[in-house]
Coordinates of C-alpha atoms in Angstrom, one line a residue:
M1 CA -27.5 187.8 -44.7
L2 CA -30.6 186.3 -43.1
H3 CA -30.6 186.6 -39.3
T4 CA -30.0 183.1 -37.7
S5 CA -31.2 181.8 -34.5
P6 CA -28.7 180.8 -31.8
L7 CA -30.5 177.3 -31.5
S8 CA -28.5 174.3 -32.8
A9 CA -29.9 172.4 -35.8
E10 CA -30.9 169.5 -33.5
A11 CA -32.7 171.9 -31.1
K12 CA -34.5 173.6 -34.0
S13 CA -35.6 170.2 -35.3
V14 CA -37.0 169.2 -31.8
Q15 CA -38.7 172.6 -31.5
F16 CA -40.3 172.4 -34.9
T17 CA -41.6 168.8 -34.2
L18 CA -43.2 169.9 -30.9
L19 CA -44.7 173.0 -32.5
T20 CA -46.0 170.9 -35.4
L21 CA -47.7 168.5 -33.0
S22 CA -49.4 171.5 -31.5
N23 CA -50.9 173.0 -34.7
P24 CA -49.1 172.6 -38.0
V25 CA -51.4 175.1 -39.8
K26 CA -50.4 177.9 -37.5
I27 CA -46.8 177.0 -37.7
M28 CA -46.9 177.0 -41.5
E29 CA -48.4 180.5 -41.4
T30 CA -45.9 181.7 -38.8
L31 CA -42.9 180.4 -40.6
R32 CA -44.1 181.9 -43.9
I33 CA -44.6 185.4 -42.4
E34 CA -41.3 185.3 -40.5
F35 CA -39.4 184.3 -43.5
E36 CA -41.0 187.0 -45.7
E37 CA -40.3 189.7 -43.1
K38 CA -36.6 188.7 -43.0
C39 CA -36.4 188.8 -46.8
K40 CA -38.0 192.2 -47.0
R41 CA -35.6 193.5 -44.4
D42 CA -32.4 192.1 -45.8
L43 CA -32.8 191.6 -49.6
P44 CA -31.3 194.5 -51.6
Q45 CA -33.4 195.9 -54.4
Y46 CA -30.6 196.2 -56.9
G47 CA -27.6 194.1 -57.9
Q48 CA -27.8 190.9 -60.0
K49 CA -25.9 188.5 -57.7
Q50 CA -26.9 189.1 -54.1
W51 CA -30.5 188.0 -54.5
Q52 CA -29.9 184.5 -55.7
S53 CA -29.3 182.9 -52.3
Y54 CA -32.4 184.6 -50.8
F55 CA -34.6 183.4 -53.7
G56 CA -33.2 179.9 -53.5
R57 CA -34.0 179.7 -49.8
T58 CA -37.5 181.2 -50.3
F59 CA -38.3 178.8 -53.1
D60 CA -37.1 175.9 -50.9
V61 CA -39.3 177.0 -48.0
Y62 CA -42.4 177.3 -50.1
T63 CA -41.8 174.0 -52.0
K64 CA -41.6 172.2 -48.6
L65 CA -44.7 173.9 -47.4
W66 CA -46.5 172.9 -50.6
K67 CA -45.4 169.3 -50.4
F68 CA -46.2 169.2 -46.7
Q69 CA -49.8 170.2 -47.2
Q70 CA -50.1 167.8 -50.1
Q71 CA -48.8 164.8 -48.1
H72 CA -50.9 165.6 -45.0
R73 CA -53.9 167.2 -46.5
Q74 CA -56.5 164.9 -44.9
V75 CA -55.1 165.3 -41.4
L76 CA -54.6 169.0 -41.8
D77 CA -58.2 169.3 -43.0
N78 CA -59.9 167.1 -40.4
R79 CA -57.9 167.7 -37.3
Y80 CA -56.5 171.2 -37.7
G81 CA -59.1 172.9 -39.9
L82 CA -56.8 173.8 -42.8
K83 CA -58.7 176.3 -45.0
R84 CA -58.6 176.2 -48.8
W85 CA -57.6 179.9 -48.9
Q86 CA -54.5 179.0 -46.9
I87 CA -53.5 176.5 -49.6
G88 CA -54.3 179.2 -52.1
E89 CA -52.0 181.7 -50.3
I90 CA -49.1 179.3 -50.6
A91 CA -49.8 178.8 -54.3
S92 CA -50.1 182.5 -54.8
K93 CA -46.7 183.1 -53.1
I94 CA -45.1 180.6 -55.4
G95 CA -46.6 182.3 -58.4
Q96 CA -45.4 185.6 -57.0
L97 CA -41.9 184.1 -56.5
Y98 CA -41.8 183.0 -60.2
Y99 CA -42.9 186.5 -61.2
H100 CA -40.0 188.0 -59.1
Y101 CA -37.7 185.6 -60.8
Y102 CA -38.8 187.1 -64.1
L103 CA -38.2 190.7 -62.7
R104 CA -34.7 189.7 -61.5
T105 CA -33.6 187.6 -64.5
S106 CA -35.7 189.0 -67.4
E107 CA -36.3 185.4 -68.4
T108 CA -39.8 185.4 -69.8
S109 CA -40.2 181.7 -69.3
Y110 CA -40.8 182.3 -65.6
L111 CA -43.9 184.2 -66.4
N112 CA -45.4 181.0 -67.8
E113 CA -44.7 179.3 -64.4
A114 CA -46.3 182.2 -62.5
F115 CA -49.3 181.9 -64.8
S116 CA -49.6 178.2 -64.1
F117 CA -49.8 178.6 -60.4
Y118 CA -52.2 181.6 -60.6
S119 CA -54.4 179.7 -63.0
A120 CA -54.5 176.7 -60.7
I121 CA -55.7 178.9 -57.8
R122 CA -58.6 180.1 -60.0
Q123 CA -59.5 176.7 -61.5
R124 CA -59.5 175.0 -58.0
S125 CA -61.4 177.9 -56.4
Y126 CA -58.9 178.1 -53.5
Y127 CA -60.3 181.6 -52.5
S128 CA -63.9 180.8 -53.0
Q129 CA -64.8 180.5 -49.3
V130 CA -63.1 183.7 -48.3
N131 CA -66.2 185.8 -48.8
K132 CA -68.1 183.7 -46.2
E133 CA -65.7 184.8 -43.5
D134 CA -66.2 188.1 -41.8
R135 CA -62.6 189.1 -42.2
P136 CA -61.9 192.0 -44.6
E137 CA -58.1 191.3 -44.6
L138 CA -58.7 187.9 -46.2
V139 CA -60.8 189.5 -49.0
V140 CA -57.9 191.9 -49.6
K141 CA -55.6 188.9 -50.1
K142 CA -58.0 187.7 -52.7
L143 CA -58.1 191.1 -54.4
R144 CA -54.3 191.3 -54.4
Y145 CA -54.1 187.8 -56.0
Y146 CA -56.4 189.0 -58.8
A147 CA -54.2 192.2 -59.4
R148 CA -51.0 190.1 -59.5
F149 CA -52.6 187.6 -61.9
I150 CA -53.7 190.4 -64.2
V151 CA -50.1 191.8 -64.3
V152 CA -48.7 188.4 -65.4
C153 CA -51.5 188.0 -68.0
L154 CA -50.8 191.5 -69.4
L155 CA -47.1 190.6 -69.7
L156 CA -47.9 187.4 -71.5
N157 CA -50.4 189.2 -73.8
K158 CA -53.3 186.9 -72.6
M159 CA -55.8 189.6 -73.1
D160 CA -58.9 187.3 -73.1
V161 CA -57.9 186.1 -69.7
V162 CA -57.3 189.6 -68.5
K163 CA -60.8 190.7 -69.5
E164 CA -62.3 187.7 -67.6
L165 CA -60.2 188.5 -64.5
V166 CA -61.2 192.2 -64.6
K167 CA -64.9 191.2 -64.6
E168 CA -64.3 188.9 -61.7
L169 CA -62.2 191.5 -59.8
S170 CA -65.0 194.1 -60.4
D171 CA -67.6 191.8 -58.8
E172 CA -65.2 191.0 -55.9
I173 CA -64.6 194.7 -55.3
E174 CA -68.3 195.5 -55.4
D175 CA -69.0 192.7 -52.9
Y176 CA -66.1 193.8 -50.7
T177 CA -67.2 197.5 -50.6
H178 CA -70.8 196.5 -49.9
R179 CA -69.9 194.2 -47.0
F180 CA -67.1 196.2 -45.4
N181 CA -67.1 200.0 -45.0
T182 CA -63.3 200.3 -45.5
E183 CA -61.2 203.2 -46.4
D184 CA -59.5 201.5 -49.4
Q185 CA -62.5 201.0 -51.6
V186 CA -61.6 204.1 -53.6
E187 CA -58.2 202.7 -54.2
W188 CA -59.5 199.3 -55.5
N189 CA -61.9 201.1 -57.8
L190 CA -58.9 203.1 -59.1
V191 CA -57.2 199.8 -59.8
L192 CA -60.1 198.7 -62.0
Q193 CA -60.0 202.0 -63.9
E194 CA -56.3 201.7 -64.4
V195 CA -56.4 198.2 -65.9
A196 CA -59.4 199.1 -68.1
A197 CA -57.5 202.0 -69.5
F198 CA -54.3 199.9 -69.9
I199 CA -56.2 197.3 -72.0
E200 CA -57.5 200.0 -74.3
A201 CA -54.1 201.8 -74.8
D202 CA -53.4 200.4 -78.3
P203 CA -54.8 202.9 -80.9
V204 CA -55.4 200.2 -83.6
M205 CA -57.3 196.9 -83.4
V206 CA -56.4 193.9 -85.6
L207 CA -59.5 191.8 -86.3
N208 CA -60.2 188.3 -87.4
D209 CA -62.9 187.6 -90.0
D210 CA -65.4 187.1 -87.2
N211 CA -64.5 190.5 -85.7
T212 CA -62.7 189.1 -82.7
I213 CA -59.6 191.0 -81.7
V214 CA -56.2 189.4 -82.6
I215 CA -53.7 189.6 -79.9
T216 CA -50.3 190.6 -81.3
S217 CA -47.0 190.1 -79.6
N218 CA -44.2 192.7 -79.9
R219 CA -41.4 190.7 -78.3
L220 CA -38.4 189.7 -80.5
A221 CA -39.2 186.7 -82.6
E222 CA -36.5 184.6 -84.3
T223 CA -37.2 186.4 -87.6
G224 CA -37.8 189.8 -85.9
A225 CA -34.4 191.5 -86.3
P226 CA -32.9 192.0 -89.8
L227 CA -30.1 189.5 -90.3
L228 CA -26.6 190.8 -90.8
E229 CA -25.2 190.3 -94.3
Q230 CA -22.3 187.9 -94.6
G231 CA -19.0 189.8 -94.2
M232 CA -20.7 192.9 -92.8
I233 CA -18.4 194.6 -90.3
V234 CA -20.2 195.6 -87.1
G235 CA -19.4 195.7 -83.4
Q236 CA -19.5 192.7 -81.2
L237 CA -21.1 194.5 -78.3
S238 CA -24.2 192.9 -76.7
L239 CA -27.0 194.5 -74.7
A240 CA -26.6 193.2 -71.1
D241 CA -28.5 195.7 -68.9
A242 CA -31.4 198.2 -69.3
L243 CA -33.0 200.8 -67.1
I244 CA -36.6 201.5 -68.1
I245 CA -37.8 204.6 -66.4
G246 CA -41.3 206.0 -66.5
N247 CA -42.2 209.4 -65.1
C248 CA -44.8 210.9 -67.4
N249 CA -47.6 212.9 -65.8
N250 CA -51.0 211.5 -66.4
Q251 CA -50.0 208.5 -68.5
V252 CA -52.0 205.3 -68.2
K253 CA -50.3 202.9 -65.8
F254 CA -51.1 199.7 -63.9
S255 CA -49.1 198.3 -61.0
E256 CA -46.3 200.9 -61.3
L257 CA -45.9 200.1 -65.0
T258 CA -46.8 202.8 -67.5
V259 CA -47.8 202.1 -71.1
D260 CA -44.4 203.3 -72.4
M261 CA -42.5 201.2 -69.9
F262 CA -44.6 198.2 -70.8
R263 CA -44.0 198.6 -74.5
M264 CA -40.2 199.2 -74.1
L265 CA -39.7 196.2 -71.8
Q266 CA -41.4 194.0 -74.5
A267 CA -39.2 195.4 -77.2
L268 CA -36.2 194.2 -75.1
E269 CA -37.4 190.6 -74.7
R270 CA -37.6 187.5 -76.8
E271 CA -40.8 185.5 -77.1
P272 CA -41.3 183.4 -73.9
M273 CA -41.2 179.6 -74.0
N274 CA -42.3 177.1 -71.4
L275 CA -39.7 175.9 -68.9
A276 CA -39.3 172.3 -69.9
S277 CA -36.7 171.7 -67.2
Q278 CA -37.5 171.2 -63.5
M279 CA -36.3 173.6 -60.9
N280 CA -33.5 172.3 -58.7
K281 CA -33.6 172.4 -54.9
S282 CA -32.3 176.0 -54.8
G283 CA -35.1 177.1 -57.1
M284 CA -32.7 177.8 -60.0
Q285 CA -32.8 176.2 -63.4
E286 CA -30.4 173.4 -64.0
S287 CA -27.5 174.6 -66.2
A288 CA -27.8 171.6 -68.5
D289 CA -31.4 172.5 -69.3
K290 CA -30.9 176.2 -69.9
P291 CA -32.0 177.5 -73.3
T292 CA -29.3 177.6 -75.8
R293 CA -30.4 181.0 -77.2
R294 CA -28.9 184.2 -75.8
E295 CA -30.6 185.5 -72.6
N296 CA -32.7 188.6 -72.5
P297 CA -30.9 191.7 -71.2
H298 CA -31.4 192.3 -67.5
K299 CA -33.8 195.1 -66.7
Y300 CA -34.7 197.5 -63.9
L301 CA -38.2 198.9 -64.1
L302 CA -38.3 202.3 -62.2
Y303 CA -41.6 204.0 -61.9
K304 CA -41.3 207.7 -60.9
P305 CA -37.9 207.2 -59.1
T306 CA -36.2 210.0 -57.2
F307 CA -32.9 211.2 -58.5
S308 CA -31.2 209.2 -55.7
Q309 CA -33.0 206.0 -56.6
L310 CA -32.3 206.4 -60.3
Y311 CA -28.6 207.1 -59.7
T312 CA -28.3 204.2 -57.3
F313 CA -29.7 201.7 -59.8
L314 CA -27.7 203.2 -62.6
A315 CA -24.5 202.9 -60.6
A316 CA -25.3 199.2 -59.8
S317 CA -25.9 198.4 -63.5
F318 CA -22.7 200.2 -64.5
K319 CA -20.7 198.4 -61.9
E320 CA -21.9 194.9 -62.9
L321 CA -21.8 195.5 -66.7
P322 CA -19.7 192.7 -68.2
A323 CA -17.0 193.4 -70.7
N324 CA -18.0 194.1 -74.3
S325 CA -21.6 194.8 -73.1
V326 CA -24.0 197.7 -73.4
L327 CA -26.1 199.6 -70.9
L328 CA -29.4 200.9 -72.2
I329 CA -31.2 203.8 -70.5
Y330 CA -34.8 204.4 -71.5
L331 CA -36.3 207.7 -70.2
S332 CA -40.0 208.3 -70.7
A333 CA -40.6 211.4 -68.6
T334 CA -41.9 214.9 -68.5
G335 CA -39.5 217.5 -69.8
V336 CA -37.8 219.9 -67.4
F337 CA -36.8 223.2 -69.1
P338 CA -34.1 225.6 -68.0
T339 CA -35.2 228.6 -66.0
G340 CA -33.7 232.0 -66.8
R341 CA -30.9 232.6 -69.1
S342 CA -27.4 231.2 -68.9
D343 CA -24.2 232.6 -70.4
S344 CA -22.8 229.0 -70.9
E345 CA -24.1 226.0 -72.8
G346 CA -22.9 223.2 -70.6
P347 CA -24.5 219.8 -69.9
Y348 CA -26.6 221.4 -67.1
D349 CA -27.9 224.4 -69.1
F350 CA -30.5 222.7 -71.2
G351 CA -32.7 221.1 -68.6
G352 CA -33.5 217.4 -68.9
V353 CA -36.3 215.1 -67.7
L354 CA -38.2 215.0 -64.5
T355 CA -37.4 212.8 -61.5
N356 CA -39.7 212.3 -58.6
S357 CA -39.5 215.2 -56.2
N358 CA -41.1 213.6 -53.1
R359 CA -44.1 215.9 -53.0
D360 CA -42.0 218.8 -54.3
I361 CA -40.8 219.8 -50.8
I362 CA -37.2 220.6 -50.1
N363 CA -36.1 221.5 -46.5
G364 CA -39.7 222.6 -45.8
D365 CA -39.9 225.0 -48.8
A366 CA -41.8 224.5 -52.0
M367 CA -39.8 224.2 -55.2
H368 CA -40.9 227.4 -56.8
K369 CA -39.5 229.5 -53.9
R370 CA -35.9 228.5 -54.8
N371 CA -33.5 230.9 -56.5
Q372 CA -34.3 230.9 -60.2
S373 CA -30.6 231.0 -61.1
H374 CA -30.1 227.5 -59.6
K375 CA -30.4 224.4 -61.7
E376 CA -33.4 222.1 -61.3
M377 CA -32.6 219.5 -58.6
H378 CA -35.3 217.0 -59.5
C379 CA -34.1 216.5 -63.0
L380 CA -31.8 214.1 -64.8
H381 CA -29.6 216.4 -66.8
P382 CA -27.4 215.2 -69.6
G383 CA -24.4 216.0 -67.5
D384 CA -25.6 213.5 -64.9
L385 CA -25.0 210.7 -67.4
Y386 CA -21.4 211.7 -68.3
P387 CA -19.7 209.4 -65.7
F388 CA -21.5 206.4 -67.2
T389 CA -20.2 207.1 -70.7
R390 CA -17.0 205.3 -69.6
K391 CA -18.7 202.2 -70.9
P392 CA -20.8 201.6 -74.0
L393 CA -24.1 203.5 -73.5
F394 CA -27.3 203.5 -75.6
I395 CA -29.8 206.1 -74.5
I396 CA -33.5 206.6 -75.6
V397 CA -35.3 209.7 -74.5
D398 CA -39.0 210.1 -75.0
S399 CA -39.8 213.6 -73.6
S400 CA -40.9 217.1 -74.5
N401 CA -37.3 218.1 -73.8
S402 CA -35.5 215.2 -75.4
V403 CA -33.3 217.6 -77.4
A404 CA -31.5 218.5 -74.2
Y405 CA -29.6 215.2 -74.7
K406 CA -28.6 216.3 -78.2
N407 CA -25.8 218.3 -76.7
F408 CA -23.8 215.4 -75.4
T409 CA -20.1 215.3 -75.4
N410 CA -18.4 211.9 -75.7
L411 CA -15.6 212.4 -73.2
F412 CA -14.2 208.9 -73.1
G413 CA -14.4 207.7 -76.7
Q414 CA -16.7 204.7 -75.8
P415 CA -19.7 203.9 -78.1
L416 CA -22.5 206.3 -77.3
V417 CA -25.8 206.8 -79.1
C418 CA -28.9 208.8 -78.1
L419 CA -32.3 208.3 -79.8
L420 CA -34.5 211.3 -79.2
S421 CA -38.2 211.7 -79.6
P422 CA -40.0 214.6 -81.2
T423 CA -40.5 217.4 -78.7
A424 CA -44.0 218.1 -80.0
Y425 CA -46.6 216.4 -82.3
P426 CA -48.9 218.1 -84.8
K427 CA -52.1 219.5 -83.4
A428 CA -54.1 217.8 -86.2
L429 CA -53.0 214.4 -84.7
Q430 CA -55.3 213.3 -82.0
D431 CA -53.7 213.6 -78.6
Q432 CA -52.8 210.1 -77.5
S433 CA -50.2 211.0 -74.9
Q434 CA -52.2 209.5 -72.0
R435 CA -52.3 206.2 -73.9
G436 CA -48.5 206.2 -74.5
S437 CA -46.1 208.1 -76.7
L438 CA -46.1 207.8 -80.5
F439 CA -42.3 207.6 -80.6
T440 CA -42.2 204.6 -78.2
L441 CA -45.0 203.0 -80.1
F442 CA -42.9 203.2 -83.3
L443 CA -40.0 201.5 -81.4
N444 CA -42.3 198.8 -80.0
N445 CA -44.8 198.2 -82.8
P446 CA -43.9 200.3 -85.9
L447 CA -46.8 199.0 -88.0
M448 CA -49.4 200.0 -85.4
A449 CA -47.8 203.4 -85.2
F450 CA -47.8 203.8 -89.0
L451 CA -51.5 202.9 -89.1
F452 CA -52.3 205.4 -86.4
V453 CA -50.6 208.3 -88.1
S454 CA -52.4 207.3 -91.3
G455 CA -55.7 207.7 -89.6
L456 CA -56.6 203.9 -89.4
S457 CA -58.1 202.4 -86.2
S458 CA -58.7 198.8 -87.3
M459 CA -57.5 196.3 -89.8
R460 CA -58.1 192.7 -90.9
R461 CA -55.6 190.1 -89.9
S462 CA -54.7 189.1 -93.4
L463 CA -53.8 192.6 -94.4
W464 CA -51.9 193.1 -91.1
E465 CA -49.8 190.1 -91.9
K466 CA -49.1 191.2 -95.4
C467 CA -48.0 194.6 -94.1
Q468 CA -45.8 193.0 -91.4
E469 CA -44.0 191.0 -94.1
Y470 CA -43.4 194.1 -96.2
L471 CA -42.2 196.0 -93.1
R472 CA -39.6 193.2 -92.5
K473 CA -38.3 193.9 -96.0
I474 CA -38.1 197.6 -95.2
N475 CA -36.1 196.8 -92.0
R476 CA -33.7 194.7 -94.0
D477 CA -33.2 197.5 -96.5
I478 CA -32.7 200.1 -93.6
A479 CA -30.1 197.8 -92.1
Q480 CA -28.2 197.8 -95.5
L481 CA -28.5 201.6 -95.7
L482 CA -26.9 202.0 -92.3
T483 CA -24.1 199.5 -92.8
H484 CA -23.3 200.7 -96.4
S485 CA -23.3 204.4 -95.4
R486 CA -19.8 206.0 -95.9
S487 CA -20.5 208.9 -93.6
I488 CA -22.4 207.3 -90.7
D489 CA -20.8 207.7 -87.2
Q490 CA -19.2 204.4 -86.2
A491 CA -21.0 204.4 -82.9
F492 CA -24.1 203.2 -84.7
L493 CA -22.3 200.3 -86.3
Q494 CA -20.6 199.3 -83.0
F495 CA -24.1 198.7 -81.6
F496 CA -25.4 197.0 -84.7
G497 CA -24.2 193.5 -83.8
D498 CA -26.8 193.2 -81.1
E499 CA -30.3 192.0 -82.2
F500 CA -32.3 194.3 -79.9
L501 CA -30.3 197.4 -80.6
R502 CA -30.2 196.6 -84.4
L503 CA -34.0 196.4 -84.4
L504 CA -34.4 199.6 -82.4
L505 CA -32.1 201.5 -84.8
T506 CA -33.9 200.3 -87.9
R507 CA -37.3 201.2 -86.3
F508 CA -36.0 204.6 -85.3
V509 CA -35.0 205.3 -89.0
F510 CA -38.4 204.1 -90.2
C511 CA -40.1 206.3 -87.6
S512 CA -38.1 209.4 -88.6
A513 CA -38.5 208.7 -92.4
T514 CA -42.3 208.3 -92.0
M515 CA -42.7 211.5 -90.0
R516 CA -40.6 213.5 -92.5
M517 CA -42.8 212.2 -95.4
H518 CA -46.1 212.8 -93.6
K519 CA -48.1 215.9 -94.6
I520 CA -49.0 217.0 -91.1
F521 CA -45.5 216.6 -89.6
R522 CA -44.0 219.9 -91.0
E523 CA -42.1 221.4 -88.1
T524 CA -38.6 220.5 -87.1
R525 CA -39.7 219.7 -83.6
N526 CA -42.1 217.0 -85.0
Y527 CA -39.1 214.9 -86.0
P528 CA -37.0 212.5 -84.0
E529 CA -33.3 213.4 -83.7
S530 CA -30.2 211.5 -82.6
Y531 CA -26.7 211.9 -81.2
P532 CA -24.5 211.5 -83.2
Q533 CA -26.6 212.8 -86.2
L534 CA -27.4 210.3 -88.9
P535 CA -26.6 211.3 -92.5
R536 CA -30.1 212.2 -93.7
D537 CA -29.6 211.7 -97.4
E538 CA -28.3 208.2 -96.8
T539 CA -30.9 207.2 -94.1
V540 CA -34.0 209.0 -93.1
E541 CA -34.4 210.9 -96.4
N542 CA -33.1 208.2 -98.7
P543 CA -35.2 208.0 -101.9
H544 CA -35.1 204.2 -101.8
L545 CA -36.6 204.2 -98.3
Q546 CA -39.1 206.8 -99.2
K547 CA -40.3 204.6 -102.1
H548 CA -40.8 201.7 -99.7
I549 CA -42.9 203.9 -97.3
L550 CA -45.1 205.0 -100.2
E551 CA -45.6 201.4 -101.3
L552 CA -46.6 200.5 -97.7
A553 CA -49.1 203.4 -97.7
S554 CA -50.4 202.1 -101.1
I555 CA -51.1 198.7 -99.6
L556 CA -53.1 200.4 -96.9
D557 CA -54.7 202.8 -99.3
V558 CA -53.5 205.8 -97.4
R559 CA -50.9 207.2 -99.9
N560 CA -52.7 210.5 -99.9
V561 CA -51.4 211.4 -96.4
F562 CA -47.8 211.3 -97.5
F563 CA -45.9 213.6 -99.9
E564 CA -44.9 211.9 -103.2
N565 CA -41.8 213.9 -103.9
T566 CA -40.6 214.5 -100.4
L567 CA -37.1 215.9 -101.1
D568 CA -38.6 218.6 -103.3
D569 CA -40.7 219.9 -100.4
Y570 CA -37.7 220.8 -98.2

């Protein structure tokens, strides 16, 4: 709860009036800072319900501030010296609030609202006079605004705007470092490097006829997931919650969002639409105006979490998971391998994936000084997830030790599926690990991944659209292979009723089949695996699917990189 003052409502009103007569601009700023500090102190990071009252109040405060400065702009300007950057700061906070609505609700429409406020600041040049004041902290406010605006534009795939903002931010940083000899100039230059690398992470460019780059979206469109056949018997579970965890060493990231995290969060969202409805007084959307389509699954984005942080968020998601719902855990992390030999083969004997070790110091001693017979502490072992298999659980592991999660045991009989990345890629394939994992790229944008493994780096838009249409046909056929299989584990079908999970499963099969047919993917560790195992002859090595992949390769004129008679080569 927010801390309340012992003053009565009437006394507060009188006090506010007297203070406003003194200097309303200072009061606006004081109230804003005070309120922010209270929210930072009291607002929990996790949980889907506790935050709503805080956000409602915050939205109400900033709406009143915004209306107040609009209604009294002339007086505030002439008598009290209201600066344009102060108006910009209020608008920036409202944009930031909408962005946090998006983070808390996963409703992509809020991103459009954040974009609207950030765009208005830029168009109206609210921060234009900041550079004339000899106050470095004001310039930092402007730089932070640019960084936040860039994040929103990245999430909305507005890459043209991103490039413009990066150029403007670069100029602002150059001016800032030239005027003020501050210690944070290296950090701001690093921000520029990170966003530049993030923009260039995609390995393939789609080009218009005039050679301009086509911006492709990888969120779920209405025709994205293969439709279920009439009478098809699948589970009625729906994806309600997802933990997206990134802890890969040296992977490109921006604003605590790695490329893999960015791609996976988009794979778990529908295309955004503008919020036609107005926000009510509490800052929430009116129920009558809510979109009729199903909501996006709620997500937590965790960049390099400690084990404690990861487990806390995982427990919160597990606790709040509704009935007949699924919890998805996506792990993009460096592999942790077991040290020494073990006589047993339990859920803590195969290693797992890395969690943040807080500078690798434990009780004052470096990690490597510990007894080698002990299990790795800063690691999420398969056994750590066992308690959460009491509810339907869908796990994706993209790691050099993903196979550690192949040794799962379904203790409680609930639906459980693990999709596991290859543990190594062929040396002949150009190393792209810093720009994101190939496995996650297949789950996010299978055509781009297919082009990359085929040695293509660019393509015309018309051919891209033709291939996308053919890929949709492949997905429909994969869906039929899975649902018509007589030997498939029922866990896969129990998840198949959900659009997001259905699309992830069909893309996983396409990824696995493509790698098994490719001439340079020849080792077992080059192939994805799953728990439970899929029946190969009916899915990833099905002749009908192989024929489709060869036909797609023919459309792209890259059939030579795939085996023609794949089954004969095993």
